[in-house]
Tab-separated table of C-alpha atoms and ligand atoms in Angstrom:
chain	number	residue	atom	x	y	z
O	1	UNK	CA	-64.513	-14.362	-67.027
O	2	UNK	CA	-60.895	-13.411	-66.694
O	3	UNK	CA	-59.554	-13.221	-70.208
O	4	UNK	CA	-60.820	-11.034	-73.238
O	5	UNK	CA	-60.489	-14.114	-75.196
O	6	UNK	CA	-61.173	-16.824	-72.592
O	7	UNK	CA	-58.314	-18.911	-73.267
O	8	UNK	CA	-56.747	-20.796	-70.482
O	9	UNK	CA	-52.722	-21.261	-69.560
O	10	UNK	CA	-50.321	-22.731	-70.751
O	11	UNK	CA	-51.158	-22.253	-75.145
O	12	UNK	CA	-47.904	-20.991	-75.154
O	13	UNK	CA	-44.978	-22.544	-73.159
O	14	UNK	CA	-41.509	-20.649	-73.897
O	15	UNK	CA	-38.826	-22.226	-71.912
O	16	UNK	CA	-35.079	-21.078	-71.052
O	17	UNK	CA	-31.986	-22.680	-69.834
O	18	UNK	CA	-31.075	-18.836	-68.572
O	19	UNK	CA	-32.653	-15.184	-68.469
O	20	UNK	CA	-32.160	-12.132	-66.883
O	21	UNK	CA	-35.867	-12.103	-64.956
O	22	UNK	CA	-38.943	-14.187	-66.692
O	23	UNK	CA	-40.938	-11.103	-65.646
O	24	UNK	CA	-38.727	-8.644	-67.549
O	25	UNK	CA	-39.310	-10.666	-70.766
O	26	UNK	CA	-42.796	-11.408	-70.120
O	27	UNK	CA	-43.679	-7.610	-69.413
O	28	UNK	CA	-41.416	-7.251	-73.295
O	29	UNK	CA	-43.902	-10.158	-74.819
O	30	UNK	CA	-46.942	-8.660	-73.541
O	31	UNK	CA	-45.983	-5.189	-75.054
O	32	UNK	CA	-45.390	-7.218	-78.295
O	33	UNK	CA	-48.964	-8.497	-78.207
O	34	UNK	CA	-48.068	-11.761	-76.745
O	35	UNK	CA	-51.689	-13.697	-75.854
O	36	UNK	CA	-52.966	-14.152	-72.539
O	37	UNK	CA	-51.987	-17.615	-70.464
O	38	UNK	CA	-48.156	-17.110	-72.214
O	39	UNK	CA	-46.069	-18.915	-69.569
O	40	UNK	CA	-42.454	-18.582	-69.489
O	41	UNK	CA	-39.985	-20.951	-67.254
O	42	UNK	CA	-36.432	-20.200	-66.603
O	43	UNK	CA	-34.043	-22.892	-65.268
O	44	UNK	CA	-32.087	-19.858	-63.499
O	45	UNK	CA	-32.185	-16.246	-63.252
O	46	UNK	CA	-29.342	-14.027	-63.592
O	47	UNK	CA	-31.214	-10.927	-62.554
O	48	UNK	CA	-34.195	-12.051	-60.716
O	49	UNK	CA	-36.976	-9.391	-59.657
O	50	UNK	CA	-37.888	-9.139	-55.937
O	51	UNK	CA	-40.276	-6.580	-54.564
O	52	UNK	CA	-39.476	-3.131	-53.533
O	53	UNK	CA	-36.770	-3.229	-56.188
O	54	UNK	CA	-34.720	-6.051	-54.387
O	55	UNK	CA	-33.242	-8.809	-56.198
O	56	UNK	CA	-34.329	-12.833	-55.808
O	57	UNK	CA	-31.659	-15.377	-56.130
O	58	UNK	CA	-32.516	-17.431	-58.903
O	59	UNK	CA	-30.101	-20.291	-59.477
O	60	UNK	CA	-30.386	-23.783	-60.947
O	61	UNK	CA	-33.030	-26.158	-58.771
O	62	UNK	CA	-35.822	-23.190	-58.258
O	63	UNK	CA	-38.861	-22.770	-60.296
O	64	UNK	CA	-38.650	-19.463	-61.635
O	65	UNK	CA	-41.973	-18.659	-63.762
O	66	UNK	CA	-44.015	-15.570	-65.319
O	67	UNK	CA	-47.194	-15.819	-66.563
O	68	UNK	CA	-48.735	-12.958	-68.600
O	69	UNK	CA	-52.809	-12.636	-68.320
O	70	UNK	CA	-54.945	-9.974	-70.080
O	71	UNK	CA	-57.277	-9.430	-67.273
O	72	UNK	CA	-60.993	-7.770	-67.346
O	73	UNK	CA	-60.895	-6.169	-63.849
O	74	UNK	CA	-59.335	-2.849	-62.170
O	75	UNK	CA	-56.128	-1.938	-61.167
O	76	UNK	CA	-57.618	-2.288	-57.496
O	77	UNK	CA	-57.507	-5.592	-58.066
O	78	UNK	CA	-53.678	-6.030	-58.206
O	79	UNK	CA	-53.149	-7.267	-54.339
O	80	UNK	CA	-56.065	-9.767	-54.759
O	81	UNK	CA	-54.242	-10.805	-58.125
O	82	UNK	CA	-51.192	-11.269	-55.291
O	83	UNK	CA	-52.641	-13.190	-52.860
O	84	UNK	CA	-54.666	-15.662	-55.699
O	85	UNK	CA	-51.092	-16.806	-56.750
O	86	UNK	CA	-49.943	-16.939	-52.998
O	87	UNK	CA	-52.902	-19.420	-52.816
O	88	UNK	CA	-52.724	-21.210	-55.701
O	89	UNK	CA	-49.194	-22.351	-54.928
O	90	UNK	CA	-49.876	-23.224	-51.294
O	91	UNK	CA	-52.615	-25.533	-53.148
O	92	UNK	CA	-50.427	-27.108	-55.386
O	93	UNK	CA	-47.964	-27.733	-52.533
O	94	UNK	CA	-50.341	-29.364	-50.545
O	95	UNK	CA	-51.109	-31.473	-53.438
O	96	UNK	CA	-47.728	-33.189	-52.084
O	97	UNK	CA	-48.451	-33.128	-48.736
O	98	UNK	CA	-46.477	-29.685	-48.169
O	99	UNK	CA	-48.475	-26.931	-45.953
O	100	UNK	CA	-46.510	-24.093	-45.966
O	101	UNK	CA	-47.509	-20.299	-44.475
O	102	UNK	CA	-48.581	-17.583	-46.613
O	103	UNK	CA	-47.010	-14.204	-45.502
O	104	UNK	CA	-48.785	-10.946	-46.091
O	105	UNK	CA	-48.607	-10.424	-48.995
O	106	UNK	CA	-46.566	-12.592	-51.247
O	107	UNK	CA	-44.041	-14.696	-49.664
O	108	UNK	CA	-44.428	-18.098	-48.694
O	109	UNK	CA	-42.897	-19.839	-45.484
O	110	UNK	CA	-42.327	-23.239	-44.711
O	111	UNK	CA	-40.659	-24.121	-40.814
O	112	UNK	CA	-40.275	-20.297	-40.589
O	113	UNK	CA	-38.046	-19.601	-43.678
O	114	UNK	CA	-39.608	-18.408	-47.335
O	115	UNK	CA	-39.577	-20.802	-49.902
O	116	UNK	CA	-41.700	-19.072	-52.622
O	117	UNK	CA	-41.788	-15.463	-53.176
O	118	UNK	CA	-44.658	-13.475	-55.483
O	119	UNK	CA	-44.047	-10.659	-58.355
O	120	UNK	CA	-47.392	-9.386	-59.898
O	121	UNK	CA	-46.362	-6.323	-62.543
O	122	UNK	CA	-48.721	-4.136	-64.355
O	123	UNK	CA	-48.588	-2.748	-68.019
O	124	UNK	CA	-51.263	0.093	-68.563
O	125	UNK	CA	-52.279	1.821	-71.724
O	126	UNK	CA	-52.575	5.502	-72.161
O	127	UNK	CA	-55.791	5.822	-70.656
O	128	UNK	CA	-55.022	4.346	-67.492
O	129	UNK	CA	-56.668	0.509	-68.034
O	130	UNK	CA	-54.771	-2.140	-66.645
O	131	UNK	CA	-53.821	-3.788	-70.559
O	132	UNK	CA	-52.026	-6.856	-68.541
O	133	UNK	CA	-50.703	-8.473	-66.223
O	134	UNK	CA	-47.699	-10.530	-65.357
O	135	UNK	CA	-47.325	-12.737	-62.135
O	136	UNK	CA	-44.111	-14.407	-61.637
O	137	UNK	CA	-43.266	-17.179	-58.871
O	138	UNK	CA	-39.640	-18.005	-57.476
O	139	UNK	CA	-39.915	-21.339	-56.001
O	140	UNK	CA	-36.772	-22.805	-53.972
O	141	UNK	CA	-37.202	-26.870	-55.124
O	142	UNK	CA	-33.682	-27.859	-54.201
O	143	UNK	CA	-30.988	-26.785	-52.201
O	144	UNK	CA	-28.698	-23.931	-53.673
O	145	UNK	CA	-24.873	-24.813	-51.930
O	146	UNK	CA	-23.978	-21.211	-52.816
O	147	UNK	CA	-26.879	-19.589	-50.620
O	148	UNK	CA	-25.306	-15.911	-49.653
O	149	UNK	CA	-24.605	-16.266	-46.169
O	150	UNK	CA	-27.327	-13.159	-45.196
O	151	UNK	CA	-30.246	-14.893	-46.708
O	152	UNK	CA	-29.172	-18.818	-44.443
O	153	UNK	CA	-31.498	-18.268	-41.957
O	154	UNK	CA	-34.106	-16.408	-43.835
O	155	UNK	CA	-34.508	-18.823	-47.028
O	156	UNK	CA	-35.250	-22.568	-47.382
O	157	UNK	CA	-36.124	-24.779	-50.144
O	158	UNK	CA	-38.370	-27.858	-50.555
O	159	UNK	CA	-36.313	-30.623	-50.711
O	160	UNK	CA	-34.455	-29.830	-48.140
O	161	UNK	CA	-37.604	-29.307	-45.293
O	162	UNK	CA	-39.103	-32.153	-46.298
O	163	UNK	CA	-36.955	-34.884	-48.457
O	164	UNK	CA	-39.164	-34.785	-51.647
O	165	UNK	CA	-37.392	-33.542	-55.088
O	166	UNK	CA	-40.106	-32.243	-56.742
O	167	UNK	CA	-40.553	-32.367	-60.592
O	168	UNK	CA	-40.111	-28.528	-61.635
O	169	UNK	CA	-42.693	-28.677	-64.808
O	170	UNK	CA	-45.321	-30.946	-62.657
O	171	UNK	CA	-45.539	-28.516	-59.677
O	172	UNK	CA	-45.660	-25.639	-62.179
O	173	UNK	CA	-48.699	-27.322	-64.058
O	174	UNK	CA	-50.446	-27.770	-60.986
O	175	UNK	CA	-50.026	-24.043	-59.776
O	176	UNK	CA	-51.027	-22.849	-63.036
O	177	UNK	CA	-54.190	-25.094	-62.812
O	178	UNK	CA	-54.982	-23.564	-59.095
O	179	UNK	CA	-54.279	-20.159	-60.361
O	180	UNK	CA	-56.460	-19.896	-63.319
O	181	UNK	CA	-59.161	-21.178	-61.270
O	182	UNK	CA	-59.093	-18.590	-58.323
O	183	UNK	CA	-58.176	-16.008	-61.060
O	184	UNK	CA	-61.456	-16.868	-62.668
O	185	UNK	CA	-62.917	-16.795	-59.134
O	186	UNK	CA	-61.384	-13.584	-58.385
O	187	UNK	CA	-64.941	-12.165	-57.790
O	188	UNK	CA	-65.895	-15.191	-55.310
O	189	UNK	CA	-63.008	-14.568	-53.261
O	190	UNK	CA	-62.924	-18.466	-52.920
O	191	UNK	CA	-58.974	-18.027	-52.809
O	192	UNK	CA	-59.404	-15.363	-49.444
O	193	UNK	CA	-60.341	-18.461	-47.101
O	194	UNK	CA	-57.712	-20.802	-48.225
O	195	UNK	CA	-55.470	-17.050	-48.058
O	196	UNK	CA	-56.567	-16.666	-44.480
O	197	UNK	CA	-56.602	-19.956	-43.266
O	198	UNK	CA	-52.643	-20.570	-43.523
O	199	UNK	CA	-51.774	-17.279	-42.679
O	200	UNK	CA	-48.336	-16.368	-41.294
O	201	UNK	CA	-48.773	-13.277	-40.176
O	202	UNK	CA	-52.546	-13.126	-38.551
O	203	UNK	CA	-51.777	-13.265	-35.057
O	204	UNK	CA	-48.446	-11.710	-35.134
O	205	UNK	CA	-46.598	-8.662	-33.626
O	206	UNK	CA	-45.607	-6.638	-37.018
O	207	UNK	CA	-44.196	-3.258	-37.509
O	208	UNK	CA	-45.559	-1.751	-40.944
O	209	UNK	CA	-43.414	0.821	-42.771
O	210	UNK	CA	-45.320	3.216	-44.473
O	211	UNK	CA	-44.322	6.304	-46.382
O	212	UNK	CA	-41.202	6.562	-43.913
O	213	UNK	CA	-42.703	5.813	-40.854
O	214	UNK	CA	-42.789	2.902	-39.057
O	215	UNK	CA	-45.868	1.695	-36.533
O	216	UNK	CA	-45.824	-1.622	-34.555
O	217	UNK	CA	-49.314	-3.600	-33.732
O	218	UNK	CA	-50.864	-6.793	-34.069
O	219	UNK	CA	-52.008	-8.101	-37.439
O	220	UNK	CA	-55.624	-9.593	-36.768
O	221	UNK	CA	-57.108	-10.495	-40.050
O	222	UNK	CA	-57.389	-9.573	-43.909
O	223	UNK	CA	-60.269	-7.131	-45.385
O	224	UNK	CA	-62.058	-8.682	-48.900
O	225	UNK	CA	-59.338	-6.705	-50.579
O	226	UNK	CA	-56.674	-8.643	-49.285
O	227	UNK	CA	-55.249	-5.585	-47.137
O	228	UNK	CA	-53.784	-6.527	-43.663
O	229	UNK	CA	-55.912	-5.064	-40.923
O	230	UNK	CA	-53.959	-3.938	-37.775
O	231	UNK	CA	-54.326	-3.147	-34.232
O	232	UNK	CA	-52.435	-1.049	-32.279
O	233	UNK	CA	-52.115	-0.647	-29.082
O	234	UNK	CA	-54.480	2.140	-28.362
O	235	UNK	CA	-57.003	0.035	-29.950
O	236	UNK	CA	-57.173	1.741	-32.592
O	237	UNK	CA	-57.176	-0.444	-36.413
O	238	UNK	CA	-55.908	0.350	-40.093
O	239	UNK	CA	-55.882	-1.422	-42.969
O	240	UNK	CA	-52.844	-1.920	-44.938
O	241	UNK	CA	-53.061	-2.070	-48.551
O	242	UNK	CA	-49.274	-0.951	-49.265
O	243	UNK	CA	-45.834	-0.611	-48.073
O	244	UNK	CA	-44.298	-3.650	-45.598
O	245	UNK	CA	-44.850	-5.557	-42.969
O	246	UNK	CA	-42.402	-7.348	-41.110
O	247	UNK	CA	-42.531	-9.041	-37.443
O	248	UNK	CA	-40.976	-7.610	-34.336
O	249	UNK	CA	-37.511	-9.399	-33.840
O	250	UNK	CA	-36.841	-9.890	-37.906
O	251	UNK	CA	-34.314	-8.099	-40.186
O	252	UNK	CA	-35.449	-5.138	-42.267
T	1	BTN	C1	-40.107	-11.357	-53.810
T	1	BTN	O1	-39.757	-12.278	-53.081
T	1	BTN	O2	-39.977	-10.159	-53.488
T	1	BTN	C2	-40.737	-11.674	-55.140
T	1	BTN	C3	-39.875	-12.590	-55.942
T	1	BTN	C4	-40.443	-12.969	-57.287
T	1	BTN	C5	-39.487	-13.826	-58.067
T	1	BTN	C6	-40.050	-14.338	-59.351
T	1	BTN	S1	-39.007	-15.548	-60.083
T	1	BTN	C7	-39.915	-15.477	-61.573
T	1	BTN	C8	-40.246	-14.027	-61.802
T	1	BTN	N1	-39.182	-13.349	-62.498
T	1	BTN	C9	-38.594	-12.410	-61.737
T	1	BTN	O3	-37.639	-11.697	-62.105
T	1	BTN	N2	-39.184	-12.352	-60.543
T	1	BTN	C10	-40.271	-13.300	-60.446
């Protein structure tokens, strides 16, 4: 099971019209004792979290969402926890007919620019155990006229690839749904196929950045853990489990 008190999602909806980052406040609640499956929705962001410290532009039209879980399993877990959301919203978007690309490790890509990006943040207590858990989800539903020019041809949005307005609370129900399945899964790995399957970075030139160093091979599949396994071309292969990958050609 995934939760110490087996609840599922969604008890406790807490909705805002604007926040700094849904993840800030969630990783706040959670400290406060708030229970697993709290969800918190923001119609915009004025600080939104990205990875590696970056920011995510978060303005009216996205779905910008945190849930806190109280999970049973190790830290080592964390990327799979990554991936499972990845997953879970490329589900819900096919739901509508949308198949977009999952990119190693939490972005997601539809006609080459990212859509959705993925923000899974830790709390531990004093003895190192992983006390919870919050994933948050930026999803671009509509349009945003005041795009920065640097992220135009890196960034999309739904409506605008494919003509369908999508309800923000619906599509956030249904990822929810997937995601507390393959979370309860997590064991299965019943999320790694679906993971795999739409891939947008198996079969792709990418240049990994690791602890200041940067190598360039071919990414060629994913190991049970969810790290990227590369080949370079010696013919030698690594496995990835941190730092970036990006493909040969795109902007750092
Ligand atoms: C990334 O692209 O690097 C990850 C972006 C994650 C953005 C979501 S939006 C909801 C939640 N709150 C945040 O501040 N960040 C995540």
């Amino acid at each position: 099971m995934l939760s110490k008190d087996s609840s599922n999602f969604g008890g406790n909806f807490l909705f805002f019209k604007e926040v700094d980052s849904t993840n800030r406040l969630a990783k706040e609640l959670a400290v406060q004792g708030a229970k697993h499956g709290t969800v918190l929705i923001a119609d915009r962001q004025t600080a939104g979290r990205g990875r590696l410290g970056k920011t995510f532009h978060s303005p009216v039209g996205g779905m910008y969402l945190s849930v806190i879980i109280r999970p049973d399993f190790p830290v080592s877990d964390m990327m799979s926890v990554t991936a499972c959301t990845a997953a879970a919203v490329f589900c819900a978007l096919q739901d509508y007919g949308i198949s977009p690309k999952i990119k190693w490790v939490n972005d997601l890509f539809l006609n080459d620019r990212k859509i959705c990006g993925i923000l899974c943040e830790g709390g531990f207590s004093q003895t190192g155990h992983l006390d919870y858990l919050v994933i948050g989800i930026g999803l671009n539903l509509q349009k945003d006229e005041n795009l920065p020019h640097e992220l135009q041809h890196i960034v999309t949005d739904i409506a605008s690839e494919t003509g369908q307005v999508l309800c923000r609370n619906d599509i956030a129900a249904s990822i929810l749904r997937h995601l507390d399945r393959f979370l309860n899964e997590i064991h299965n790995r019943t999320f790694l196929e679906i993971y795999t399957a739409n891939s947008y970075t198996i079969g792709k030139q990418v240049i990994i950045t690791h602890q200041g160093t940067e190598r360039t091979g071919l990414a060629i599949g994913y190991t049970q853990d969810c790290g990227l396994i590369v080949r370079f071309q010696d013919g030698s292969e690594a496995v990835i489990r941190s730092g970036t990958a990006r493909f040969t050609g795109e902007l750092g």
